[in-house]
Amino acid sequence: QVQLVESGGGSVQAGGSLRLSCAASGYTFSTYSMAWFRQSPGKEREGVAAIRSDGSTSYAESVKGRFTISRVNAGTPLYLQMNSLKPEDTAMYYCAADPWIARSLLLQQRQYKFWGQGTQVTVSA
């Protein structure tokens, strides 16, 4: 059974950093596309960063230059290093995975089959 478990969320002040982790089990993750999404109250879930098995990445414009997605040897765990955090980064962050996703669709949530339960990130001003 496929399972994704996020960790690393917490509360930080603006300008601070956090690193999220996603541990996966139940399939051969090295060939999968994986991503981080986030959702804050009253807003739609949005793609933050994604990475394919070939190492290619995609980032939302709002996080470029501040967030870095990575994975260990094209497998798990999946990481999201978040620097220079802003209050608007406050959200529940979710890990997602799917066997294959076209590069142009990496930040579209409907493309992903497997999801974690989320980890909360709160950034105070």
CSV table of N, CA and C in Angstrom, one decimal:
chain,number,residue,atom,x,y,z
A,1,GLN,N,0.9,-1.2,0.0
A,1,GLN,CA,0.0,0.0,0.0
A,1,GLN,C,0.9,1.2,0.0
A,2,VAL,N,0.6,2.2,-0.9
A,2,VAL,CA,1.4,3.4,-1.0
A,2,VAL,C,1.1,4.3,0.2
A,3,GLN,N,2.1,4.8,0.8
A,3,GLN,CA,2.0,5.7,1.9
A,3,GLN,C,3.0,6.9,1.8
A,4,LEU,N,2.5,8.1,2.0
A,4,LEU,CA,3.4,9.3,2.0
A,4,LEU,C,3.2,9.9,3.4
A,5,VAL,N,4.3,10.2,4.1
A,5,VAL,CA,4.2,10.8,5.4
A,5,VAL,C,5.1,12.1,5.5
A,6,GLU,N,4.5,13.2,5.7
A,6,GLU,CA,5.3,14.5,5.7
A,6,GLU,C,5.7,14.8,7.2
A,7,SER,N,6.8,15.5,7.3
A,7,SER,CA,7.2,16.0,8.6
A,7,SER,C,8.0,17.2,8.4
A,8,GLY,N,8.3,17.9,9.5
A,8,GLY,CA,9.2,19.1,9.5
A,8,GLY,C,8.5,20.4,9.5
A,9,GLY,N,7.2,20.4,9.5
A,9,GLY,CA,6.5,21.7,9.7
A,9,GLY,C,6.6,22.3,11.0
A,10,GLY,N,6.2,23.5,11.2
A,10,GLY,CA,6.3,24.2,12.5
A,10,GLY,C,6.0,25.6,12.3
A,11,SER,N,6.3,26.4,13.4
A,11,SER,CA,6.1,27.8,13.4
A,11,SER,C,7.5,28.5,13.4
A,12,VAL,N,7.6,29.5,12.5
A,12,VAL,CA,8.8,30.3,12.4
A,12,VAL,C,8.5,31.8,12.2
A,13,GLN,N,9.4,32.6,12.4
A,13,GLN,CA,9.2,34.0,12.1
A,13,GLN,C,9.6,34.3,10.7
A,14,ALA,N,9.1,35.4,10.2
A,14,ALA,CA,9.4,35.7,8.8
A,14,ALA,C,10.9,35.9,8.6
A,15,GLY,N,11.4,35.4,7.5
A,15,GLY,CA,12.8,35.4,7.3
A,15,GLY,C,13.5,34.1,7.7
A,16,GLY,N,12.8,33.3,8.4
A,16,GLY,CA,13.4,32.0,8.9
A,16,GLY,C,13.3,30.9,7.8
A,17,SER,N,13.8,29.7,8.3
A,17,SER,CA,13.8,28.6,7.4
A,17,SER,C,13.2,27.3,8.0
A,18,LEU,N,12.7,26.4,7.2
A,18,LEU,CA,12.3,25.1,7.6
A,18,LEU,C,12.6,24.1,6.5
A,19,ARG,N,12.8,22.9,6.8
A,19,ARG,CA,13.0,21.8,5.8
A,19,ARG,C,11.9,20.8,6.1
A,20,LEU,N,11.1,20.6,5.1
A,20,LEU,CA,10.0,19.5,5.1
A,20,LEU,C,10.6,18.3,4.5
A,21,SER,N,10.1,17.1,5.0
A,21,SER,CA,10.5,15.8,4.5
A,21,SER,C,9.3,15.0,4.2
A,22,CYS,N,9.4,14.2,3.2
A,22,CYS,CA,8.3,13.2,2.9
A,22,CYS,C,8.9,11.9,2.7
A,23,ALA,N,8.5,11.0,3.6
A,23,ALA,CA,8.9,9.6,3.5
A,23,ALA,C,7.9,8.8,2.8
A,24,ALA,N,8.3,8.0,1.9
A,24,ALA,CA,7.3,7.2,1.1
A,24,ALA,C,7.6,5.7,1.1
A,25,SER,N,6.6,4.9,1.0
A,25,SER,CA,6.7,3.5,1.0
A,25,SER,C,5.6,2.9,0.1
A,26,GLY,N,5.9,1.7,-0.3
A,26,GLY,CA,4.8,0.9,-1.0
A,26,GLY,C,5.0,0.8,-2.5
A,27,TYR,N,6.1,1.5,-3.0
A,27,TYR,CA,6.4,1.3,-4.4
A,27,TYR,C,7.8,1.8,-4.7
A,28,THR,N,8.2,1.7,-5.9
A,28,THR,CA,9.6,2.1,-6.3
A,28,THR,C,9.6,3.6,-6.7
A,29,PHE,N,9.8,4.4,-5.7
A,29,PHE,CA,9.7,5.8,-5.9
A,29,PHE,C,10.7,6.4,-6.8
A,30,SER,N,11.8,5.7,-7.0
A,30,SER,CA,12.8,6.3,-7.9
A,30,SER,C,12.4,6.7,-9.3
A,31,THR,N,11.3,6.1,-9.7
A,31,THR,CA,10.8,6.3,-11.1
A,31,THR,C,9.6,7.3,-11.1
A,32,TYR,N,9.2,7.8,-9.9
A,32,TYR,CA,8.0,8.6,-9.8
A,32,TYR,C,8.4,10.1,-9.8
A,33,SER,N,7.4,10.8,-10.3
A,33,SER,CA,7.4,12.3,-10.1
A,33,SER,C,6.8,12.6,-8.7
A,34,MET,N,7.5,13.5,-8.0
A,34,MET,CA,7.0,13.9,-6.7
A,34,MET,C,6.9,15.4,-6.6
A,35,ALA,N,6.1,15.9,-5.6
A,35,ALA,CA,5.9,17.3,-5.6
A,35,ALA,C,5.4,17.7,-4.2
A,36,TRP,N,5.5,19.0,-3.9
A,36,TRP,CA,4.9,19.6,-2.7
A,36,TRP,C,3.8,20.6,-3.2
A,37,PHE,N,2.7,20.5,-2.5
A,37,PHE,CA,1.6,21.4,-2.7
A,37,PHE,C,1.3,22.1,-1.3
A,38,ARG,N,0.5,23.1,-1.4
A,38,ARG,CA,0.1,23.8,-0.1
A,38,ARG,C,-1.3,24.3,-0.3
A,39,GLN,N,-1.9,24.4,0.9
A,39,GLN,CA,-3.3,25.0,0.9
A,39,GLN,C,-3.5,25.7,2.2
A,40,SER,N,-4.0,27.0,2.0
A,40,SER,CA,-4.3,27.8,3.2
A,40,SER,C,-5.8,27.9,3.2
A,41,PRO,N,-6.4,28.3,4.4
A,41,PRO,CA,-7.8,28.4,4.5
A,41,PRO,C,-8.5,29.3,3.5
A,42,GLY,N,-9.5,28.8,2.8
A,42,GLY,CA,-10.2,29.6,1.8
A,42,GLY,C,-9.6,29.7,0.5
A,43,LYS,N,-8.4,29.0,0.3
A,43,LYS,CA,-7.8,29.0,-1.0
A,43,LYS,C,-7.6,27.6,-1.6
A,44,GLU,N,-7.5,27.6,-2.9
A,44,GLU,CA,-7.3,26.3,-3.5
A,44,GLU,C,-5.9,25.8,-3.3
A,45,ARG,N,-5.7,24.5,-3.4
A,45,ARG,CA,-4.4,23.9,-3.2
A,45,ARG,C,-3.6,24.3,-4.4
A,46,GLU,N,-2.3,24.7,-4.2
A,46,GLU,CA,-1.5,25.1,-5.2
A,46,GLU,C,-0.2,24.3,-5.2
A,47,GLY,N,0.4,24.1,-6.4
A,47,GLY,CA,1.7,23.5,-6.5
A,47,GLY,C,2.8,24.4,-6.1
A,48,VAL,N,3.7,23.9,-5.4
A,48,VAL,CA,4.8,24.7,-4.9
A,48,VAL,C,6.1,24.3,-5.6
A,49,ALA,N,6.4,23.1,-5.6
A,49,ALA,CA,7.6,22.6,-6.3
A,49,ALA,C,7.5,21.1,-6.6
A,50,ALA,N,8.1,20.7,-7.7
A,50,ALA,CA,8.0,19.3,-8.2
A,50,ALA,C,9.3,18.9,-8.8
A,51,ILE,N,9.5,17.5,-8.8
A,51,ILE,CA,10.7,17.0,-9.3
A,51,ILE,C,10.4,15.6,-10.0
A,52,ARG,N,11.0,15.4,-11.1
A,52,ARG,CA,10.8,14.2,-11.8
A,52,ARG,C,12.0,13.2,-11.5
A,53,SER,N,11.9,12.0,-12.0
A,53,SER,CA,12.9,11.0,-11.7
A,53,SER,C,14.2,11.4,-12.4
A,54,ASP,N,14.1,12.2,-13.5
A,54,ASP,CA,15.3,12.6,-14.2
A,54,ASP,C,16.0,13.8,-13.6
A,55,GLY,N,15.4,14.3,-12.5
A,55,GLY,CA,16.0,15.4,-11.7
A,55,GLY,C,15.5,16.8,-12.2
A,56,SER,N,14.7,16.8,-13.2
A,56,SER,CA,14.1,18.1,-13.6
A,56,SER,C,13.1,18.6,-12.6
A,57,THR,N,13.1,19.9,-12.4
A,57,THR,CA,12.3,20.5,-11.4
A,57,THR,C,11.4,21.6,-11.9
A,58,SER,N,10.4,21.9,-11.2
A,58,SER,CA,9.5,23.0,-11.5
A,58,SER,C,9.1,23.7,-10.2
A,59,TYR,N,9.0,25.1,-10.2
A,59,TYR,CA,8.7,25.8,-9.1
A,59,TYR,C,7.6,26.8,-9.4
A,60,ALA,N,6.8,27.1,-8.4
A,60,ALA,CA,5.8,28.2,-8.5
A,60,ALA,C,6.6,29.5,-8.5
A,61,GLU,N,6.2,30.5,-9.2
A,61,GLU,CA,6.9,31.8,-9.2
A,61,GLU,C,7.1,32.4,-7.8
A,62,SER,N,6.1,32.2,-7.0
A,62,SER,CA,6.1,32.8,-5.7
A,62,SER,C,7.2,32.3,-4.8
A,63,VAL,N,7.8,31.1,-5.1
A,63,VAL,CA,8.8,30.5,-4.2
A,63,VAL,C,10.2,30.4,-4.9
A,64,LYS,N,10.2,30.7,-6.2
A,64,LYS,CA,11.5,30.6,-6.9
A,64,LYS,C,12.6,31.4,-6.2
A,65,GLY,N,13.8,30.8,-6.0
A,65,GLY,CA,14.9,31.5,-5.3
A,65,GLY,C,14.8,31.4,-3.8
A,66,ARG,N,13.7,30.9,-3.3
A,66,ARG,CA,13.6,30.7,-1.8
A,66,ARG,C,13.5,29.3,-1.4
A,67,PHE,N,12.8,28.5,-2.2
A,67,PHE,CA,12.5,27.1,-1.9
A,67,PHE,C,13.3,26.2,-2.8
A,68,THR,N,13.8,25.0,-2.3
A,68,THR,CA,14.5,24.0,-3.1
A,68,THR,C,13.9,22.7,-2.8
A,69,ILE,N,13.5,22.0,-3.9
A,69,ILE,CA,13.0,20.6,-3.8
A,69,ILE,C,14.2,19.7,-4.1
A,70,SER,N,14.3,18.6,-3.4
A,70,SER,CA,15.3,17.6,-3.7
A,70,SER,C,14.9,16.2,-3.2
A,71,ARG,N,15.6,15.2,-3.8
A,71,ARG,CA,15.4,13.9,-3.4
A,71,ARG,C,16.7,13.1,-3.4
A,72,VAL,N,16.8,12.1,-2.6
A,72,VAL,CA,18.1,11.4,-2.4
A,72,VAL,C,18.2,10.3,-3.5
A,73,ASN,N,19.1,10.4,-4.4
A,73,ASN,CA,19.3,9.4,-5.4
A,73,ASN,C,18.1,9.0,-6.1
A,74,ALA,N,17.3,10.0,-6.5
A,74,ALA,CA,16.0,9.8,-7.2
A,74,ALA,C,15.0,8.9,-6.5
A,75,GLY,N,15.2,8.8,-5.2
A,75,GLY,CA,14.3,8.0,-4.4
A,75,GLY,C,13.7,8.9,-3.3
A,76,THR,N,13.5,8.3,-2.1
A,76,THR,CA,13.0,9.0,-1.0
A,76,THR,C,14.0,9.2,0.1
A,77,PRO,N,14.0,10.0,1.1
A,77,PRO,CA,12.9,10.9,1.2
A,77,PRO,C,12.9,12.1,0.2
A,78,LEU,N,11.8,12.8,0.1
A,78,LEU,CA,11.7,14.0,-0.6
A,78,LEU,C,11.8,15.1,0.3
A,79,TYR,N,12.5,16.2,-0.1
A,79,TYR,CA,12.7,17.3,0.8
A,79,TYR,C,12.2,18.6,0.2
A,80,LEU,N,11.9,19.6,1.0
A,80,LEU,CA,11.6,20.9,0.6
A,80,LEU,C,12.3,21.9,1.5
A,81,GLN,N,13.4,22.4,1.1
A,81,GLN,CA,14.1,23.4,1.9
A,81,GLN,C,13.5,24.8,1.6
A,82,MET,N,13.0,25.4,2.7
A,82,MET,CA,12.3,26.7,2.6
A,82,MET,C,13.0,27.8,3.3
A,83,ASN,N,13.6,28.7,2.6
A,83,ASN,CA,14.3,29.8,3.2
A,83,ASN,C,13.6,31.1,3.0
A,84,SER,N,14.0,32.1,3.7
A,84,SER,CA,13.4,33.5,3.6
A,84,SER,C,11.8,33.4,3.6
A,85,LEU,N,11.3,32.7,4.6
A,85,LEU,CA,9.9,32.4,4.7
A,85,LEU,C,9.1,33.7,4.9
A,86,LYS,N,7.9,33.8,4.3
A,86,LYS,CA,7.1,35.0,4.5
A,86,LYS,C,5.8,34.5,5.1
A,87,PRO,N,5.0,35.5,5.7
A,87,PRO,CA,3.7,35.1,6.3
A,87,PRO,C,2.8,34.5,5.2
A,88,GLU,N,2.9,34.9,4.0
A,88,GLU,CA,2.0,34.3,3.0
A,88,GLU,C,2.4,32.9,2.6
A,89,ASP,N,3.5,32.3,3.1
A,89,ASP,CA,3.8,30.9,3.0
A,89,ASP,C,3.1,30.0,4.0
A,90,THR,N,2.4,30.6,4.9
A,90,THR,CA,1.6,29.9,5.9
A,90,THR,C,0.6,29.0,5.2
A,91,ALA,N,0.6,27.7,5.4
A,91,ALA,CA,-0.3,26.8,4.8
A,91,ALA,C,-0.1,25.4,5.3
A,92,MET,N,-1.0,24.5,5.0
A,92,MET,CA,-0.7,23.1,5.1
A,92,MET,C,0.0,22.6,3.9
A,93,TYR,N,1.1,21.9,4.1
A,93,TYR,CA,1.9,21.5,3.0
A,93,TYR,C,1.8,20.0,2.8
A,94,TYR,N,1.6,19.6,1.5
A,94,TYR,CA,1.3,18.2,1.2
A,94,TYR,C,2.3,17.6,0.2
A,95,CYS,N,2.7,16.4,0.4
A,95,CYS,CA,3.6,15.7,-0.5
A,95,CYS,C,2.7,14.9,-1.4
A,96,ALA,N,3.1,14.8,-2.7
A,96,ALA,CA,2.3,14.0,-3.7
A,96,ALA,C,3.3,13.3,-4.6
A,97,ALA,N,2.7,12.2,-5.2
A,97,ALA,CA,3.6,11.3,-6.0
A,97,ALA,C,2.7,10.7,-7.1
A,98,ASP,N,3.3,10.4,-8.3
A,98,ASP,CA,2.6,9.8,-9.4
A,98,ASP,C,3.7,9.1,-10.2
A,99,PRO,N,3.3,8.0,-10.9
A,99,PRO,CA,4.2,7.3,-11.7
A,99,PRO,C,4.9,8.1,-12.8
A,100,TRP,N,4.1,9.0,-13.5
A,100,TRP,CA,4.7,9.8,-14.5
A,100,TRP,C,3.8,11.0,-14.8
A,101,ILE,N,4.5,12.1,-14.9
A,101,ILE,CA,3.8,13.4,-15.2
A,101,ILE,C,4.6,14.2,-16.2
A,102,ALA,N,3.9,14.7,-17.2
A,102,ALA,CA,4.6,15.5,-18.2
A,102,ALA,C,5.2,16.7,-17.5
A,103,ARG,N,6.4,17.2,-18.0
A,103,ARG,CA,7.1,18.3,-17.3
A,103,ARG,C,6.2,19.5,-17.2
A,104,SER,N,5.4,19.8,-18.2
A,104,SER,CA,4.6,21.0,-18.2
A,104,SER,C,3.4,20.9,-17.2
A,105,LEU,N,3.1,19.7,-16.7
A,105,LEU,CA,2.0,19.5,-15.8
A,105,LEU,C,2.4,19.2,-14.4
A,106,LEU,N,3.6,19.4,-14.0
A,106,LEU,CA,4.1,19.0,-12.7
A,106,LEU,C,3.5,19.7,-11.6
A,107,LEU,N,3.0,20.9,-11.7
A,107,LEU,CA,2.4,21.6,-10.6
A,107,LEU,C,0.9,21.6,-10.6
A,108,GLN,N,0.3,20.6,-11.3
A,108,GLN,CA,-1.2,20.5,-11.4
A,108,GLN,C,-1.6,19.4,-10.4
A,109,GLN,N,-2.3,19.7,-9.4
A,109,GLN,CA,-2.7,18.7,-8.4
A,109,GLN,C,-3.4,17.5,-9.0
A,110,ARG,N,-4.3,17.7,-10.0
A,110,ARG,CA,-5.1,16.6,-10.5
A,110,ARG,C,-4.2,15.5,-11.2
A,111,GLN,N,-3.0,15.8,-11.4
A,111,GLN,CA,-2.1,14.8,-12.1
A,111,GLN,C,-1.6,13.8,-11.1
A,112,TYR,N,-1.7,14.0,-9.8
A,112,TYR,CA,-1.1,13.2,-8.8
A,112,TYR,C,-2.1,12.2,-8.2
A,113,LYS,N,-1.6,11.0,-8.1
A,113,LYS,CA,-2.5,9.9,-7.6
A,113,LYS,C,-2.4,9.7,-6.1
A,114,PHE,N,-1.2,9.9,-5.6
A,114,PHE,CA,-0.9,9.6,-4.1
A,114,PHE,C,-0.6,10.9,-3.4
A,115,TRP,N,-1.2,10.9,-2.2
A,115,TRP,CA,-1.1,12.1,-1.3
A,115,TRP,C,-0.8,11.8,0.1
A,116,GLY,N,0.0,12.7,0.8
A,116,GLY,CA,0.2,12.5,2.2
A,116,GLY,C,-0.9,13.3,3.0
A,117,GLN,N,-0.8,13.3,4.3
A,117,GLN,CA,-1.8,13.9,5.1
A,117,GLN,C,-1.5,15.4,5.4
A,118,GLY,N,-0.3,15.8,5.1
A,118,GLY,CA,0.1,17.2,5.3
A,118,GLY,C,0.8,17.5,6.6
A,119,THR,N,1.6,18.6,6.5
A,119,THR,CA,2.2,19.2,7.7
A,119,THR,C,2.1,20.7,7.7
A,120,GLN,N,1.8,21.3,8.8
A,120,GLN,CA,1.4,22.7,8.9
A,120,GLN,C,2.7,23.5,9.0
A,121,VAL,N,2.7,24.6,8.2
A,121,VAL,CA,3.8,25.6,8.3
A,121,VAL,C,3.1,26.9,8.6
A,122,THR,N,3.6,27.6,9.7
A,122,THR,CA,3.1,28.9,10.1
A,122,THR,C,4.2,29.9,10.2
A,123,VAL,N,4.1,31.0,9.5
A,123,VAL,CA,5.1,32.0,9.4
A,123,VAL,C,4.5,33.3,10.0
A,124,SER,N,5.1,33.8,11.1
A,124,SER,CA,4.6,35.0,11.7
A,124,SER,C,5.4,36.2,11.3
A,125,ALA,N,4.7,37.3,11.2
A,125,ALA,CA,5.4,38.6,10.8
A,125,ALA,C,6.4,39.1,11.9
